[in-house]
Coordinates of C-alpha atoms in Angstrom, one line a residue:
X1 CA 299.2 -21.4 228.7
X2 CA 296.8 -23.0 226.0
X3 CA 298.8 -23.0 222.7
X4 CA 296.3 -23.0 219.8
X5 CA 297.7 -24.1 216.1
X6 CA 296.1 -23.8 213.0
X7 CA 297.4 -25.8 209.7
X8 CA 296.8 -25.8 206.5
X9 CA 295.2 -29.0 205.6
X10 CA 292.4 -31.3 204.1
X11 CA 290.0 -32.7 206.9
X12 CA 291.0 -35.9 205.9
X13 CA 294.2 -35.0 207.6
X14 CA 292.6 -34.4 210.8
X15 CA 293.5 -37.6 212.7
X16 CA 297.0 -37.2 211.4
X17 CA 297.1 -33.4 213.0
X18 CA 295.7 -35.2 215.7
X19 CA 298.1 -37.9 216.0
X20 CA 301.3 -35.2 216.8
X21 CA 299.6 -35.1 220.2
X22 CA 298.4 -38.6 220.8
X23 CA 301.0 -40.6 219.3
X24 CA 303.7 -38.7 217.9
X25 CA 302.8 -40.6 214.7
X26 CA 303.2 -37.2 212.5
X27 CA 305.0 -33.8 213.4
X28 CA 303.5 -30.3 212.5
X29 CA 306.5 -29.6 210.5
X30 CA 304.3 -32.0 207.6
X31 CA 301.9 -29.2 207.1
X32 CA 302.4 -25.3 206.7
X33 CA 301.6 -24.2 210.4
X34 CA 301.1 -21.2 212.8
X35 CA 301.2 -21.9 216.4
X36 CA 299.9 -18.9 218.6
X37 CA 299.0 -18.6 222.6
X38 CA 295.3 -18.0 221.9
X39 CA 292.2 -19.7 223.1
X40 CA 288.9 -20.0 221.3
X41 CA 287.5 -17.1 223.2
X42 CA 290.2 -14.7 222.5
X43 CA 289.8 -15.8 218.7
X44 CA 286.2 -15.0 218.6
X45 CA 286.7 -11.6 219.8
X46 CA 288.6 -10.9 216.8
X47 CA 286.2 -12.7 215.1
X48 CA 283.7 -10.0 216.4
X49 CA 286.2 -7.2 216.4
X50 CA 286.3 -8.2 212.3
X51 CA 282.8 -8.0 211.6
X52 CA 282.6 -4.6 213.9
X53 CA 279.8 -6.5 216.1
X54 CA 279.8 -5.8 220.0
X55 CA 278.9 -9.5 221.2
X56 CA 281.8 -11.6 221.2
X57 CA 280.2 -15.1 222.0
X58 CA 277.7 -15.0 218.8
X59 CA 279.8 -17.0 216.7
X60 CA 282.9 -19.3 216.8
X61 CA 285.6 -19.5 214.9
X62 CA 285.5 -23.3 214.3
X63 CA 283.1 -25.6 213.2
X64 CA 281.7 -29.3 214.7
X65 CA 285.1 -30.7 215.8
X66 CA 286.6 -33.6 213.1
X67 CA 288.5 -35.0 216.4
X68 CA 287.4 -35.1 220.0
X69 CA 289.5 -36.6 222.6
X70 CA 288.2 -36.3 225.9
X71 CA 291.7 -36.6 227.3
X72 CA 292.4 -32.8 225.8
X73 CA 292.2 -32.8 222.5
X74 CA 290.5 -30.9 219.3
X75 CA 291.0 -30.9 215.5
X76 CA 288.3 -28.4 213.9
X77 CA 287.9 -26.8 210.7
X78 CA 288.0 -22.9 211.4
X79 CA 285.0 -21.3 209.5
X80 CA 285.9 -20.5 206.4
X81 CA 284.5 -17.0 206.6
X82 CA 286.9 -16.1 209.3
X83 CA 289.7 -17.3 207.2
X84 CA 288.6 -14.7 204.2
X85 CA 287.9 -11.8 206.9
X86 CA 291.6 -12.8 208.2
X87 CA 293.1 -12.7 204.9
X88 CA 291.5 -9.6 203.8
X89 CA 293.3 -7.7 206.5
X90 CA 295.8 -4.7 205.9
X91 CA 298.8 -3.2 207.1
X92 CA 297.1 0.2 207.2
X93 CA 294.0 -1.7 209.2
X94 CA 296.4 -3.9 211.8
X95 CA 296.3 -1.0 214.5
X96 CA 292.8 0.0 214.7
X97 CA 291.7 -4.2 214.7
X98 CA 294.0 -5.1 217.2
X99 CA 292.9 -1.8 219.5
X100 CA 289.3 -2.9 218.3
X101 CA 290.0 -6.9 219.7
X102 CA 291.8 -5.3 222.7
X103 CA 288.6 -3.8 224.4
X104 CA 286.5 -7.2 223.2
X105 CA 288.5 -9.4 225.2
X106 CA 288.3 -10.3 229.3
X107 CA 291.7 -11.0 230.0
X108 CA 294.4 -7.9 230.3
X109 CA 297.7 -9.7 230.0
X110 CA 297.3 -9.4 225.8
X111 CA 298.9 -5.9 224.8
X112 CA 297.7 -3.9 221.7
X113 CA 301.0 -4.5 220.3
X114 CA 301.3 -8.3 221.2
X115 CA 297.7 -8.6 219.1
X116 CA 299.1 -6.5 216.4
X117 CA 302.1 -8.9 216.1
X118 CA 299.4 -12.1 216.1
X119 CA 297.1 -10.2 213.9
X120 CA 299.9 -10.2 210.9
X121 CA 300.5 -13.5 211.1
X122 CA 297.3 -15.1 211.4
X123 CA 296.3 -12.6 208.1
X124 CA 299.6 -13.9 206.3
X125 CA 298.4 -17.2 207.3
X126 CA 294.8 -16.7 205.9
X127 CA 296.2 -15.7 202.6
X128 CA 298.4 -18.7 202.1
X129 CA 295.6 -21.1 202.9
X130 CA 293.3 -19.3 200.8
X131 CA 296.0 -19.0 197.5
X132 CA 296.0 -23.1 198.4
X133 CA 292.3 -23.2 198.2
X134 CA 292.8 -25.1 201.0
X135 CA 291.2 -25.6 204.6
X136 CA 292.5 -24.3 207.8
X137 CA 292.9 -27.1 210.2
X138 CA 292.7 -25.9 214.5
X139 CA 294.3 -28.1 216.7
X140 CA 293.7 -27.3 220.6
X141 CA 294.7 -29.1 223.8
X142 CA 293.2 -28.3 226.9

């Protein structure tokens, strides 16, 4: 399972994120953090399901990476536009998005009420980094 997480942090910092992988250097806990078992694909189907488009590969959620290691490793800035859509979510709107990203995405082993769950916390997340005025920071393996 691919374990995607997302900090809150300057791109400066992104060979520091990048160094709890490679070299153990830092550890996540030096950053506000959300770890969640999404890939890129799953995230821009909520990225669609947000902006109520049917195509789901018309825009990713993260920019040009900051670090590329060919040995499995990816420290991106998500777009900033999907931060605000994320942040702008609501209790009252959880259900109908996460039914919404449900139907969007190819793989059946994410329940309605699993996405629900990773929906508020990615939102609460989004808020945080936005009252920061701060960057979110992706860091994938594969």
């Amino acid at each position: 399972m691919q374990i995607t997480t997302w900090f809150i942090a300057k791109e400066d910092e992104a060979e520091a994120i990048a160094s709890i992988v490679t070299t153990e250097e830092h550890a996540p806990e030096e950053w506000t953090f959300i770890e969640f078992p999404l890939i890129e694909m799953e995230l821009m189907a909520l990225s669609a399901a947000l902006r109520g488009t049917e195509s789901v590969s018309g825009q990713s959620t993260m920019e040009e990476p900051l670090v590329f290691d060919e040995e499995g490793l990816i420290v991106a800035r998500v777009v900033d536009s999907f931060i605000r859509a994320l942040a702008q979510i609501t209790t009252e709107s959880e259900p109908a998005l996460a039914d919404a990203w449900a139907e969007k995405m190819d793989r059946d082993h994410q329940e309605p009420e699993q996405l629900r769950e990773y929906l508020s916390q990615l939102a609460g997340f989004a808020r945080q980094a936005i009252e920061r005025r701060s960057p979110v920071l992706s860091l994938v393996t594969f």
